[in-house]
PDB file of C-alpha atoms in Angstrom:
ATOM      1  CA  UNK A   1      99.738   8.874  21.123  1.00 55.00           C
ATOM      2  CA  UNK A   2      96.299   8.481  20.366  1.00 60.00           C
ATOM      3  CA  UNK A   3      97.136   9.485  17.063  1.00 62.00           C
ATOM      4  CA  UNK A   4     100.149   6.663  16.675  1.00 58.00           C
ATOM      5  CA  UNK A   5      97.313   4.069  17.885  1.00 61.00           C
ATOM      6  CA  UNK A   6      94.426   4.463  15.642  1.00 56.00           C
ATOM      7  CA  UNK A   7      97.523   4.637  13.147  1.00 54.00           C
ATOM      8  CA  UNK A   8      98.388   1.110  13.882  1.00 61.00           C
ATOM      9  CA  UNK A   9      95.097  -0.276  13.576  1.00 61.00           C
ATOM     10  CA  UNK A  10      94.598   1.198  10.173  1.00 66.00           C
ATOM     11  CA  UNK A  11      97.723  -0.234   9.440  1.00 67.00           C
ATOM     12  CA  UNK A  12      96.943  -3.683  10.704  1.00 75.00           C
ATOM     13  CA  UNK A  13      93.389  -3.629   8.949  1.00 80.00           C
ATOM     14  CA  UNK A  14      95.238  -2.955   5.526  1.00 81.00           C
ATOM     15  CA  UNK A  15      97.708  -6.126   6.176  1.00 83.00           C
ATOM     16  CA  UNK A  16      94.767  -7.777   6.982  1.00 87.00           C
ATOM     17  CA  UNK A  17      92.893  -6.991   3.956  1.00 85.00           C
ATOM     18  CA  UNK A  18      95.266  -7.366   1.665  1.00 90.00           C
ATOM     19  CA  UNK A  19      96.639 -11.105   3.011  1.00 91.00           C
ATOM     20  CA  UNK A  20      92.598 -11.846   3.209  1.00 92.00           C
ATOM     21  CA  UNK A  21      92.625 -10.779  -0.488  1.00 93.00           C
ATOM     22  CA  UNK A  22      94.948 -12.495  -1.675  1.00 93.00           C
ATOM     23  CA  UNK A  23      93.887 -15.770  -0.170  1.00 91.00           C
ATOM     24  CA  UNK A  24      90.847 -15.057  -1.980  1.00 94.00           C
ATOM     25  CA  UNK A  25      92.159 -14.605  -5.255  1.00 94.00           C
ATOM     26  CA  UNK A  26      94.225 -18.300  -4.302  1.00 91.00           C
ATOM     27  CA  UNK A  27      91.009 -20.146  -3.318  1.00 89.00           C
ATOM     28  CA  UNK A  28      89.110 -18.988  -6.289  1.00 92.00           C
ATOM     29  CA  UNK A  29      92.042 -19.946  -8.888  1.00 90.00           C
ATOM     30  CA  UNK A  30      92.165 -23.538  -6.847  1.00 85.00           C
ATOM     31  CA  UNK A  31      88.862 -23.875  -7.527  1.00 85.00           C
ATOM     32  CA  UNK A  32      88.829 -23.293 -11.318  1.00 88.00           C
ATOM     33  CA  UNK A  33      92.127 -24.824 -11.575  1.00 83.00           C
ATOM     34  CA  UNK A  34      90.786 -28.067 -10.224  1.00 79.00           C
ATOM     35  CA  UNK A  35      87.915 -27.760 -12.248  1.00 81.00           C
ATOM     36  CA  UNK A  36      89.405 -27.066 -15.417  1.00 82.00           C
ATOM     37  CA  UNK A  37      93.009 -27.386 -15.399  1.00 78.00           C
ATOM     38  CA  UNK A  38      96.036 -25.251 -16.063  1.00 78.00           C
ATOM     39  CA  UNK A  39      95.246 -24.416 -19.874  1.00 81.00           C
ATOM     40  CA  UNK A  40      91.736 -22.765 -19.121  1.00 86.00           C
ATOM     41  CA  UNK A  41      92.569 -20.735 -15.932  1.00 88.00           C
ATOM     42  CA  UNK A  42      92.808 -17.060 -16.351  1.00 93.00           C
ATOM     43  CA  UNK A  43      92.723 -13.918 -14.755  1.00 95.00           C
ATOM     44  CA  UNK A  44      89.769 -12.790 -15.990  1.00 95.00           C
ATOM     45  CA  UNK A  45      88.057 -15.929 -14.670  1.00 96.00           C
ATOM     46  CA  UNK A  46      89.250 -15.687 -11.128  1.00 95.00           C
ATOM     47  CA  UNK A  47      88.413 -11.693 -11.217  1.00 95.00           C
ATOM     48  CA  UNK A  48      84.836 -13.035 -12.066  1.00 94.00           C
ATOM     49  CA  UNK A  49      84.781 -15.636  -9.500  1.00 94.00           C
ATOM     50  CA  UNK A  50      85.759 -12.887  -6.411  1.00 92.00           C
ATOM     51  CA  UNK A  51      83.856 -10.167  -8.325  1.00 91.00           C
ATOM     52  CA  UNK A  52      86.881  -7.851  -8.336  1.00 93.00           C
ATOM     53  CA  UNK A  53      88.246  -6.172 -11.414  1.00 92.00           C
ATOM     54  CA  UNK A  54      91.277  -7.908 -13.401  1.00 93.00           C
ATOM     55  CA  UNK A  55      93.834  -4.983 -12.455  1.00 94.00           C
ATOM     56  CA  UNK A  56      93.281  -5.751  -8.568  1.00 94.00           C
ATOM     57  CA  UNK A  57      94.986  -9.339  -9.101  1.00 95.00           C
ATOM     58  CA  UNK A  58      98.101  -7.863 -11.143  1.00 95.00           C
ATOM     59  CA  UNK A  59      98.516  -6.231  -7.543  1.00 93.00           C
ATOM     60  CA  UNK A  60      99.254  -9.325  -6.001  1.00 94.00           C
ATOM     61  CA  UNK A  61     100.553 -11.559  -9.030  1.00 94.00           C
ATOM     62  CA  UNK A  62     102.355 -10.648 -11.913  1.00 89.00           C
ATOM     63  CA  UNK A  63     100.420 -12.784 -14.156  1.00 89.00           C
ATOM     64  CA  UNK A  64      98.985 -16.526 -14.560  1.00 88.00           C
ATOM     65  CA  UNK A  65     102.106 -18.198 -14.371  1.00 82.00           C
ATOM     66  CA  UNK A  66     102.828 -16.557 -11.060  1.00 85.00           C
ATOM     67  CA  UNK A  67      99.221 -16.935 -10.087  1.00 89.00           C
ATOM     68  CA  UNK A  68      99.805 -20.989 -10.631  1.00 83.00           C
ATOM     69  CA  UNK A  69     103.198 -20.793  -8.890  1.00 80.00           C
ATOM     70  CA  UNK A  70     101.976 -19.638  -5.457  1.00 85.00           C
ATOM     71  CA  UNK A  71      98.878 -21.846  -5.856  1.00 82.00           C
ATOM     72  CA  UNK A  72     101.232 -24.906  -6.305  1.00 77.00           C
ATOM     73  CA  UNK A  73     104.068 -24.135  -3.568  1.00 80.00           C
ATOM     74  CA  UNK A  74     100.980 -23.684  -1.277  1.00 79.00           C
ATOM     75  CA  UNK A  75      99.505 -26.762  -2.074  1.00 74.00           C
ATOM     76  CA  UNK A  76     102.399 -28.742  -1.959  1.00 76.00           C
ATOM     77  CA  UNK A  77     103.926 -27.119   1.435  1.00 80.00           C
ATOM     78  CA  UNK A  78     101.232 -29.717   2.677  1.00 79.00           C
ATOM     79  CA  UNK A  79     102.972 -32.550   0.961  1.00 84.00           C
ATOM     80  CA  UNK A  80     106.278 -31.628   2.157  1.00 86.00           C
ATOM     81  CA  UNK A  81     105.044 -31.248   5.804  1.00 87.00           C
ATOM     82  CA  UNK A  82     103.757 -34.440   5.411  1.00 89.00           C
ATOM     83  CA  UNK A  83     107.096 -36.065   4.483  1.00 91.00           C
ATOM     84  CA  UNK A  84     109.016 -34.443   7.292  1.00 90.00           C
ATOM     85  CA  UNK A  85     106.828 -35.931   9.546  1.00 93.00           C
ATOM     86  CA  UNK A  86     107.159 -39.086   7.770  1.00 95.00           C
ATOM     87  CA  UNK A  87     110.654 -38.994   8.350  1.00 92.00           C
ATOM     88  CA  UNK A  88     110.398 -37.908  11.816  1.00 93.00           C
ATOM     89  CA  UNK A  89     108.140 -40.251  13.115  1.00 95.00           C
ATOM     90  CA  UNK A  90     109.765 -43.446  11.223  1.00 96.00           C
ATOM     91  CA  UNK A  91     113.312 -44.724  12.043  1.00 93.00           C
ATOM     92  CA  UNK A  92     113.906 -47.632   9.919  1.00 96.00           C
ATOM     93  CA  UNK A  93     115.393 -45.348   6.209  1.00 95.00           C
ATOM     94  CA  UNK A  94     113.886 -47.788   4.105  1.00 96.00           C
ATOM     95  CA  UNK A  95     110.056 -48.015   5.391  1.00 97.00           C
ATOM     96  CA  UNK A  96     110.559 -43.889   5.605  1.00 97.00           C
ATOM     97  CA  UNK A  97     111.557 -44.257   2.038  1.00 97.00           C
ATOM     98  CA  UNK A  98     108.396 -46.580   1.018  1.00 97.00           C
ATOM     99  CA  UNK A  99     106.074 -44.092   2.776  1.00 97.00           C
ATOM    100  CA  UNK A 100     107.528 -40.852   1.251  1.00 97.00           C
ATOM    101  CA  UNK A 101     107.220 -42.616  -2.114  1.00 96.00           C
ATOM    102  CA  UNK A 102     103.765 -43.601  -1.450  1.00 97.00           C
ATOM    103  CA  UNK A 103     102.703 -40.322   0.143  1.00 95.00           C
ATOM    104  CA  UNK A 104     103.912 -38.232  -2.516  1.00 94.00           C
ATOM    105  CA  UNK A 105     102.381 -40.599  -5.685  1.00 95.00           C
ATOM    106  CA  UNK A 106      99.045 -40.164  -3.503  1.00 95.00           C
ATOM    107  CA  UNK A 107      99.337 -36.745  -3.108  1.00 91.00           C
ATOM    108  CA  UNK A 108      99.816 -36.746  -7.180  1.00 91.00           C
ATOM    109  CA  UNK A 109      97.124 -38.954  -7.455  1.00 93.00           C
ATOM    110  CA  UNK A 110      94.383 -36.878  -5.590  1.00 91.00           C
ATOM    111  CA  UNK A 111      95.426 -33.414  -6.862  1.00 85.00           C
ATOM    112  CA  UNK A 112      96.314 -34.066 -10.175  1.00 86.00           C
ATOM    113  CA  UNK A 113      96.020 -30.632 -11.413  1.00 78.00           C
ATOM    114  CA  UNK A 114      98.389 -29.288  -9.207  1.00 76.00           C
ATOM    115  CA  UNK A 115     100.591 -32.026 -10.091  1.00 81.00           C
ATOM    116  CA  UNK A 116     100.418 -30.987 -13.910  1.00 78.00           C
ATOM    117  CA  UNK A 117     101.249 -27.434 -13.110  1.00 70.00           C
ATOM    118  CA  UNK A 118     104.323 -28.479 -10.578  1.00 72.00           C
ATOM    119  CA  UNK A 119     106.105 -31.152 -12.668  1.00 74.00           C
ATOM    120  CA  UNK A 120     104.274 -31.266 -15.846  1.00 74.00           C
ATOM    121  CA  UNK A 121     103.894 -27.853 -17.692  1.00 64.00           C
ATOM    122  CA  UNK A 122     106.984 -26.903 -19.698  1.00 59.00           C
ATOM    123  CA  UNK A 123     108.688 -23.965 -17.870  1.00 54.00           C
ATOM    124  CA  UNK A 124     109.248 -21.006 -20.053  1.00 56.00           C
ATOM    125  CA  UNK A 125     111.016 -18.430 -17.557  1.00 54.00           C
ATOM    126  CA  UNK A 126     110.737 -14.725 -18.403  1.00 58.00           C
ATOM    127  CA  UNK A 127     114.322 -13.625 -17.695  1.00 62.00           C
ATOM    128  CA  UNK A 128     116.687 -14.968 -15.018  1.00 69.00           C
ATOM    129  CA  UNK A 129     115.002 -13.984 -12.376  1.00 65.00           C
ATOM    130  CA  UNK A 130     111.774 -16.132 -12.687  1.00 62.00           C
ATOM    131  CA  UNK A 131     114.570 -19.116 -14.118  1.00 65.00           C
ATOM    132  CA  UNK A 132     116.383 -18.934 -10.536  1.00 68.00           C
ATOM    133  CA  UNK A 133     112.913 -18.716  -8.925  1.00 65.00           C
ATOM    134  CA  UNK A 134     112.130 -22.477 -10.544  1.00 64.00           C
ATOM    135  CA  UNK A 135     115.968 -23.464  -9.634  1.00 66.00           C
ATOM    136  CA  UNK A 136     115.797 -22.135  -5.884  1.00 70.00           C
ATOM    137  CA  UNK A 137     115.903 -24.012  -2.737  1.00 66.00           C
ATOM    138  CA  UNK A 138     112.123 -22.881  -2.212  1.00 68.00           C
ATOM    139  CA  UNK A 139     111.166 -24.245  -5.686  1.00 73.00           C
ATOM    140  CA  UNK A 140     108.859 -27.777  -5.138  1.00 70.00           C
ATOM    141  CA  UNK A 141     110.550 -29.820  -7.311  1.00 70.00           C
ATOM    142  CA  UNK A 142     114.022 -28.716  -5.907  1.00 82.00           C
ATOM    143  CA  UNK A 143     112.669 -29.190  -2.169  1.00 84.00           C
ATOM    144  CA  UNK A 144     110.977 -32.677  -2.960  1.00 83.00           C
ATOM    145  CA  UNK A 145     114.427 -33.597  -4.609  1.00 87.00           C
ATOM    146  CA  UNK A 146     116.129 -32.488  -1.499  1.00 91.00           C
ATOM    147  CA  UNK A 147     114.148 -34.444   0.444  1.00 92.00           C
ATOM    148  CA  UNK A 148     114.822 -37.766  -1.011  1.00 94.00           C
ATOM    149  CA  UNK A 149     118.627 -37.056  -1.364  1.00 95.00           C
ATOM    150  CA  UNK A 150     117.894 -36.697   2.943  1.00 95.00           C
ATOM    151  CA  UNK A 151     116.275 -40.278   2.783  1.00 96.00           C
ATOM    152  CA  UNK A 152     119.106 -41.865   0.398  1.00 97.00           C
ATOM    153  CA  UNK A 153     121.772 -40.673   2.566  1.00 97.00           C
ATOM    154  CA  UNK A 154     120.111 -41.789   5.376  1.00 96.00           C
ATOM    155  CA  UNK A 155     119.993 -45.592   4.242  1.00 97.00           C
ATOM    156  CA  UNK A 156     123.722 -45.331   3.289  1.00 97.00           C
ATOM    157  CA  UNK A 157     124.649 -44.116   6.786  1.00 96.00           C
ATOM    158  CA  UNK A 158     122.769 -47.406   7.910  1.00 96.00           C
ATOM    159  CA  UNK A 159     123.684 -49.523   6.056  1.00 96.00           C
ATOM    160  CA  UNK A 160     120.748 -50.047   4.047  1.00 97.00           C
ATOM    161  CA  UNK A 161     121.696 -49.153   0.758  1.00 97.00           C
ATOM    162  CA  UNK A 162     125.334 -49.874  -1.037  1.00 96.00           C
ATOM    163  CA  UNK A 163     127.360 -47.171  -1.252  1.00 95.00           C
ATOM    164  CA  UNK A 164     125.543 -45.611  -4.126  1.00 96.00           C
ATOM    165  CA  UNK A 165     125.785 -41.929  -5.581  1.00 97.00           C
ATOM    166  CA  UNK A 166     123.343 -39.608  -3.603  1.00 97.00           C
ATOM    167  CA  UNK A 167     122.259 -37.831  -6.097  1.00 96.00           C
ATOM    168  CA  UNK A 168     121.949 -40.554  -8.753  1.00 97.00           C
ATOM    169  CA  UNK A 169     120.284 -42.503  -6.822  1.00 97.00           C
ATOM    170  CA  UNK A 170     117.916 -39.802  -5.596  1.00 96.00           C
ATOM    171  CA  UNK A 171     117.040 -38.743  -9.016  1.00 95.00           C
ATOM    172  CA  UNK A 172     116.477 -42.425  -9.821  1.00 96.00           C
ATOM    173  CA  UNK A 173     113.732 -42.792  -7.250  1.00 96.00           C
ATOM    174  CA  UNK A 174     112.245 -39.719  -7.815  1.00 93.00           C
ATOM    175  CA  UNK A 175     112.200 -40.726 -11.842  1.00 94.00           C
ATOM    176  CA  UNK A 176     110.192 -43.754 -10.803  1.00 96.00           C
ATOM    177  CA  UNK A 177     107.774 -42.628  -8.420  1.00 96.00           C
ATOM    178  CA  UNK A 178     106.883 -39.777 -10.556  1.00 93.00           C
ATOM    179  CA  UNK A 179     107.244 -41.923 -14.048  1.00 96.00           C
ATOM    180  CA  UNK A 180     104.320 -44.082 -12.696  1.00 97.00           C
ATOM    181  CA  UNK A 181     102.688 -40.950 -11.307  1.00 96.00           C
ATOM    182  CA  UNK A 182     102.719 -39.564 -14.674  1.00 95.00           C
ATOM    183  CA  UNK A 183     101.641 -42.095 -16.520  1.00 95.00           C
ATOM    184  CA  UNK A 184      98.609 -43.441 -14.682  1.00 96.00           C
ATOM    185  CA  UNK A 185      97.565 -39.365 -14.678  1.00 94.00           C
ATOM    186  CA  UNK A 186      97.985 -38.602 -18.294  1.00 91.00           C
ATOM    187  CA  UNK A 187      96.548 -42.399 -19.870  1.00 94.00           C
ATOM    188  CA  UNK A 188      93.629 -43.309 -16.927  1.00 92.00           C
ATOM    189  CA  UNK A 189      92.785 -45.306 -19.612  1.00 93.00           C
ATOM    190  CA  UNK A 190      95.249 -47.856 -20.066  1.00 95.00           C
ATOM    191  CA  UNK A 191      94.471 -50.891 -18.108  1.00 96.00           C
ATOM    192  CA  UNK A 192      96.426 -50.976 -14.895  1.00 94.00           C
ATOM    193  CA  UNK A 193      94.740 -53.234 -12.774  1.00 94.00           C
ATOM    194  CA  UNK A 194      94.991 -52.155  -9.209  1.00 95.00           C
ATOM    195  CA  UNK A 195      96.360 -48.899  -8.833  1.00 94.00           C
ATOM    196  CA  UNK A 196      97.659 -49.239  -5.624  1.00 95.00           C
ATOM    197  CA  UNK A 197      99.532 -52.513  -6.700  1.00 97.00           C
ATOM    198  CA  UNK A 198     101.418 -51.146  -9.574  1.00 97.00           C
ATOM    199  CA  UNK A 199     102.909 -47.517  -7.653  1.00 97.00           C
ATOM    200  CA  UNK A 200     104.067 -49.429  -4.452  1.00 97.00           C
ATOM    201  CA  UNK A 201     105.604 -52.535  -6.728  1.00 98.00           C
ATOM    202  CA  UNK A 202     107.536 -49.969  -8.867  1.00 98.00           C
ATOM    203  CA  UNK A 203     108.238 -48.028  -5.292  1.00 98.00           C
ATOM    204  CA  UNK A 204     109.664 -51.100  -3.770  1.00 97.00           C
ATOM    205  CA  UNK A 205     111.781 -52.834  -7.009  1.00 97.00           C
ATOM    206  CA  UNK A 206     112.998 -49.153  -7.450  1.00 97.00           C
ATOM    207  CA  UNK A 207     114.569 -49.197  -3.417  1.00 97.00           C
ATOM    208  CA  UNK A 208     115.347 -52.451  -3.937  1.00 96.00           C
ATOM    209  CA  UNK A 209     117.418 -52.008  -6.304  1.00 96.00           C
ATOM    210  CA  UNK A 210     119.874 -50.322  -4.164  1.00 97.00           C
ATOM    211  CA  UNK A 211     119.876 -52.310  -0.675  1.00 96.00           C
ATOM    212  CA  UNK A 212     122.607 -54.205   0.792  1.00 88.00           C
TER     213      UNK A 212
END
């Protein structure tokens, strides 16, 4: 019995370990990804940063692009949090709409680098297996679009919007929001004015566009 116990614990201070480990290796990638973006992260640099060896993180992630995959759905599980309690907590479709719009160009707008690497990078999957993994329910850009296909059929059901196609209409939205996203990201340059100004005019011509 004894035996079965100290068992256990060694057991549990392994899983421990290991998930402690592997946050590690996440917080240290965040860190250089912020800093210096999807196109200068590497393994070699996060091994540095936890002073582990290389081979340790192949035991947790297949390679960069799975290293940046995790790091982005855990980010972004966040954002989506955020927008179920968006809808949650407001009744009225369209002012839920307006605030998931808003929320997610902020949280664009704040973490741009995890932006890039969720809806920027082109995808090259290895094999159908890492294809189905970007396609899945679980994927971010699959759950966000899920999301706002929720909020569309919502303002149908109250007579919000006209009856428009769901998913049309969803991917509409979600062009705009992220179109503006996108470009005030990649050209910071360009002179916008008020940032603020232009994502929640295109946010409310874009719903606007559909209402009764």
């Amino acid at each position: 019995m004894n035996t079965d116990i100290a068992l256990d614990k060694t057991n549990s201070r392994r899983v421990r370990h290991r998930e402690m480990l592997r946050q590690s290796i996440l917080d240290a990638a965040r860190e250089l990804f912020i800093a210096e973006g999807y196109e200068n992260l590497s393994i070699r640099k996060v091994a540095e940063r936890i002073e582990y060896s290389p081979t340790i993180i192949y035991h947790y992630f297949q390679d960069k692009s799975d290293l940046v995959y995790w790091l982005v759905a855990e980010s972004f599980s966040s954002l989506l949090e955020k927008l179920s309690g968006i809808r949650a907590q407001t009744p009225d479709p369209l002012e839920c709409l307006r605030k998931s719009g808003r929320a997610f160009a902020d949280f664009a707008l704040t973490f741009p680098n995890h932006y890039r690497a969720a809806f920027l990078q082109p995808i090259q999957p290895r094999g159908e297996r890492e294809k189905a993994r970007y396609l899945s329910p679980e994927a971010m850009g699959i759950m966000t679009f899920n999301y706002l296909r929720l909020l569309v059929a919502d303002c149908i059901k109250q007579n919000k919007f006209r009856e428009v196609d769901i998913d049309l209409t969803a991917k509409f939205l979600f062009a705009a929001v992220h179109g503006i996203t996108t470009f005030l990201i990649v050209h910071p340059d360009f002179p916008w004015g008020d940032r603020d100004q232009i994502v929640d005019y295109v946010i409310d011509s874009a719903i606007n566009s559909f209402t009764v």
